[in-house]
Short mmCIF file of C-alpha atoms in Angstrom, two decimals:
data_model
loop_
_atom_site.label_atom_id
_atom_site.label_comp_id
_atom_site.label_asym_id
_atom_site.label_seq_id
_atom_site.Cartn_x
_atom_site.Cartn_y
_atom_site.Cartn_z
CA UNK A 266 -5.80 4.82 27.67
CA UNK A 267 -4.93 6.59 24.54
CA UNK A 268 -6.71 5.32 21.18
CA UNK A 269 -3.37 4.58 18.70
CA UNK A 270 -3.38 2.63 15.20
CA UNK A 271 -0.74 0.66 13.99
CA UNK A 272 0.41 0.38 10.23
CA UNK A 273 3.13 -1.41 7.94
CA UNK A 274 4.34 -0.13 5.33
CA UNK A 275 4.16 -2.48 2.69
CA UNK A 276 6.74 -2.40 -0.67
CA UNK A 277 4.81 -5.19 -2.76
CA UNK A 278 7.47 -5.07 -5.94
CA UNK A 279 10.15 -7.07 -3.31
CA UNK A 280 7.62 -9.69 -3.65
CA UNK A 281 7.95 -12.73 -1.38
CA UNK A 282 11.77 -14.05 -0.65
CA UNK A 283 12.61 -17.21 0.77
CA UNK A 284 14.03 -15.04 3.90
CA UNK A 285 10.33 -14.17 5.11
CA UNK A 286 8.50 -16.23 7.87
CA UNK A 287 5.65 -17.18 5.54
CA UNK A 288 7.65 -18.05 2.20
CA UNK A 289 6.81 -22.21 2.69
CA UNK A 290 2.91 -21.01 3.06
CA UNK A 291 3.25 -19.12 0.36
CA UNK A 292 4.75 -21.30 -1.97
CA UNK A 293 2.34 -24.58 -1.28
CA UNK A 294 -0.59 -21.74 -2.07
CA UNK A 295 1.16 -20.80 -5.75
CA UNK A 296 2.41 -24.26 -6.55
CA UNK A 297 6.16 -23.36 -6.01
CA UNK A 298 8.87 -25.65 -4.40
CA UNK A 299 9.74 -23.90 -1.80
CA UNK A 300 13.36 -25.45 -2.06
CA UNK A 301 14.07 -23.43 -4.93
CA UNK A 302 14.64 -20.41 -2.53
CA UNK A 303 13.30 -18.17 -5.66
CA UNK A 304 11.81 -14.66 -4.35
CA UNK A 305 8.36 -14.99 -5.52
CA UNK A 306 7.41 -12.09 -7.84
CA UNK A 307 5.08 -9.65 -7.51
CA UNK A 308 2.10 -9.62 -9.86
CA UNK A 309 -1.16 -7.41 -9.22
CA UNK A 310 -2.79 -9.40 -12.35
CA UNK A 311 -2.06 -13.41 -10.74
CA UNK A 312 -5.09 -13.59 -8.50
CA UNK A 313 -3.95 -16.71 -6.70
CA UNK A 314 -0.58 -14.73 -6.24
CA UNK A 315 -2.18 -11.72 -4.56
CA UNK A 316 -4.91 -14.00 -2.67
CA UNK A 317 -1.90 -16.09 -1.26
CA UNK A 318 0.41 -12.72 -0.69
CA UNK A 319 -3.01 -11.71 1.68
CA UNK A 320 -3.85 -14.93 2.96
CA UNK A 321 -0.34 -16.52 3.56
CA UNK A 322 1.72 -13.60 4.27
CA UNK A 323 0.05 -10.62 5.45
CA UNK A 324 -2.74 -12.32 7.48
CA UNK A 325 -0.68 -13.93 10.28
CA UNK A 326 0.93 -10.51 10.15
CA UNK A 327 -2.30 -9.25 11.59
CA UNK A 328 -3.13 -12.32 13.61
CA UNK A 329 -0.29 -13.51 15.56
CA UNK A 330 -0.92 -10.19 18.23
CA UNK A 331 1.02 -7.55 16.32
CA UNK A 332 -1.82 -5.07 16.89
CA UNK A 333 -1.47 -4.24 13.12
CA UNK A 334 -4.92 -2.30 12.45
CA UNK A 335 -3.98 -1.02 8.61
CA UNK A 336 -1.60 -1.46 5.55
CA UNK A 337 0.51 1.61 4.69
CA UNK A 338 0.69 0.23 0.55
CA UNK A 339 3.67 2.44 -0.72
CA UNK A 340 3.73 1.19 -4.30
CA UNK A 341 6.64 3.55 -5.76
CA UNK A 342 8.65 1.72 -7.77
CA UNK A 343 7.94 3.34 -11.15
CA UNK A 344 4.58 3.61 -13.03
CA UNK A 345 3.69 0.97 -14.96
CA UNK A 346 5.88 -1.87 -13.59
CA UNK A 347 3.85 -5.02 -11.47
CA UNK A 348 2.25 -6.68 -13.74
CA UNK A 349 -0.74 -4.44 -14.20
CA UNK A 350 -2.52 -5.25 -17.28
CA UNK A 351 0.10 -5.53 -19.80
CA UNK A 352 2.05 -2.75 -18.43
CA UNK A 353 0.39 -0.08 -19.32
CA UNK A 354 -1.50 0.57 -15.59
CA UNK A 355 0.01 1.56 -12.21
CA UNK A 356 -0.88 -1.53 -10.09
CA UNK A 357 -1.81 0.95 -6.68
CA UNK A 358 -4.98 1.19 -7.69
CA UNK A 359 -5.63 -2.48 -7.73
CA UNK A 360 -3.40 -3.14 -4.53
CA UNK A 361 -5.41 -0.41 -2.72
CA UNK A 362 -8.51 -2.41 -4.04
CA UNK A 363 -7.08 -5.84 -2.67
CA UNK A 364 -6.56 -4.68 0.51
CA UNK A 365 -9.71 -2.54 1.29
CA UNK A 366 -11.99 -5.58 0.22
CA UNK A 367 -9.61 -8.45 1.40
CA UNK A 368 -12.04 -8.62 4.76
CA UNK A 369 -15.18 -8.59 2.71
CA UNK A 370 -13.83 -11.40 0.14
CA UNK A 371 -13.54 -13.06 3.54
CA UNK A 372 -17.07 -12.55 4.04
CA UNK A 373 -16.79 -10.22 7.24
CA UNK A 374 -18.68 -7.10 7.53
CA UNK A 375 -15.64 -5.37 9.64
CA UNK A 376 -14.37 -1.80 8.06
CA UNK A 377 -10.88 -1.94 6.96
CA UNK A 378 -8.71 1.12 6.59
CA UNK A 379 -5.97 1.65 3.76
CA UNK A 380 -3.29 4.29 3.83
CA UNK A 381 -2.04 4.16 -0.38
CA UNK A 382 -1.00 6.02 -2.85
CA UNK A 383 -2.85 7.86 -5.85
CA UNK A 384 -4.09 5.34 -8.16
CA UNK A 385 -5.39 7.23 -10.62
CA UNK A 386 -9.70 8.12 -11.16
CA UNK A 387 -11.84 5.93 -8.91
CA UNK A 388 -9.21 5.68 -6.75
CA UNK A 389 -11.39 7.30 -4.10
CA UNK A 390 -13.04 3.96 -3.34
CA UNK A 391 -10.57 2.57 -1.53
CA UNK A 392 -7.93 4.18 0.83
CA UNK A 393 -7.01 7.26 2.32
CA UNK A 394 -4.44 8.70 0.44
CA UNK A 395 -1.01 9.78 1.22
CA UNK A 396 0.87 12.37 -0.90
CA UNK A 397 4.48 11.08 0.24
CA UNK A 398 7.33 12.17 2.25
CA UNK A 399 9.35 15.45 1.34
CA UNK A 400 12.68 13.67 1.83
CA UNK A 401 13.72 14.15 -2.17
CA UNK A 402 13.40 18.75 -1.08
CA UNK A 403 16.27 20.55 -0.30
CA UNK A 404 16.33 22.03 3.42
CA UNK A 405 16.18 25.55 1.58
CA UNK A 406 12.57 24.16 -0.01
CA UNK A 407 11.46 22.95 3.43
CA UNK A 408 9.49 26.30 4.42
CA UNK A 409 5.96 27.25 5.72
CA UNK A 410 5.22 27.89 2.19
CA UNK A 411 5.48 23.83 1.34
CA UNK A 412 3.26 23.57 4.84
CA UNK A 413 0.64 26.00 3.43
CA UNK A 414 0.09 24.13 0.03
CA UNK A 415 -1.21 21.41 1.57
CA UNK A 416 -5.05 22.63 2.41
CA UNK A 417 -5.01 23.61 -1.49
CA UNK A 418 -3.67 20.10 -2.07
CA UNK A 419 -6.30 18.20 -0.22
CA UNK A 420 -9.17 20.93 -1.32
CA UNK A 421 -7.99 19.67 -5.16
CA UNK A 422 -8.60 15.81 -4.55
CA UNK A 423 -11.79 16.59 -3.31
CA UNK A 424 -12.90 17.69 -6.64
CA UNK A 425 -12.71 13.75 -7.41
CA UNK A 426 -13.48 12.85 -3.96
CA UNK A 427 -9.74 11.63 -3.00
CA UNK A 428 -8.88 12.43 0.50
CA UNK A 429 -5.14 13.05 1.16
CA UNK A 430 -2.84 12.64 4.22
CA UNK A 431 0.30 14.20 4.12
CA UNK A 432 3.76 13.80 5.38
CA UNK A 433 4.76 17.23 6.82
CA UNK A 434 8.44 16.27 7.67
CA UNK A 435 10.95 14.87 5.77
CA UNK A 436 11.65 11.18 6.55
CA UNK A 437 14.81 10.56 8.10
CA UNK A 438 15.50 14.43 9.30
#
């Protein structure tokens, strides 16, 4: 048998819509009718928000026998948008907090793994990083070159103890 790990790849600023599974579950835990079919909003700063957004929605995610083993948080939607204190921050940072200490919040002692985003200083606490696809190059910028940058890439983070995955192929080629 061959060890795999499963992730989703989680786009937080859709927040919760009325379409999803868990929307009901979610609403009763922020107070919401959930008759109002409203998409409930993303907001890193709303702790009861984010708690229910792990504990109503992502949870049975993991529990119902998906095999889910990690979240894949690809927060991209533009800098300072999400609610991050008054918004001047880039909320990754916090979601990649969230989710690495969701289990311990829980009071388990299991690791958890986080695939996110650069989040700025400290961000080495939390996940392993991901530097993005190279979907935006043109197939003329798609050389061994781009391939070779990469080592330097990683060997940079290090110098704030950030340690990088990378997407060698475009997505969707």
């Amino acid at each position: 048998r061959q060890a795999s790990s499963l992730a989703a790849n989680l786009h937080d600023n859709e927040g919760v819509g009325p379409n999803e599974d868990e929307y009901s579950a979610a609403c009763a835990a922020i107070g919401l009718d959930p008759e109002s079919k409203e998409t409930i909003p993303f907001s890193v700063v709303n702790k009861t928000l984010m708690f229910a957004v792990e504990d109503e929605v992502l949870q049975p995610l993991k529990a119902n026998g998906t095999g889910l083993d990690f979240w894949w948080i690809d927060w991209q939607q533009g800098g300072k948008k999400g609610g991050a204190s008054g918004g001047r921050t880039n909320p990754t940072i916090w979601l990649n907090k969230v989710r690495s200490t969701d289990l311990k919040r829980k009071g388990s002692n299991e690791r958890t793994l986080v695939l996110g985003r650069w989040g700025g200083l400290g961000a080495h606490r939390y996940p392993v990083g991901f530097s993005g696809d190279i979907s935006d190059l043109k197939p003329n910028e798609l050389t061994w070159g781009n391939l070779a940058y990469q080592p330097y890439f990683s060997a940079s983070g290090s110098n704030v103890m950030y340690s990088w995955s990378h997407d060698i192929l475009p997505s969707g080629r």
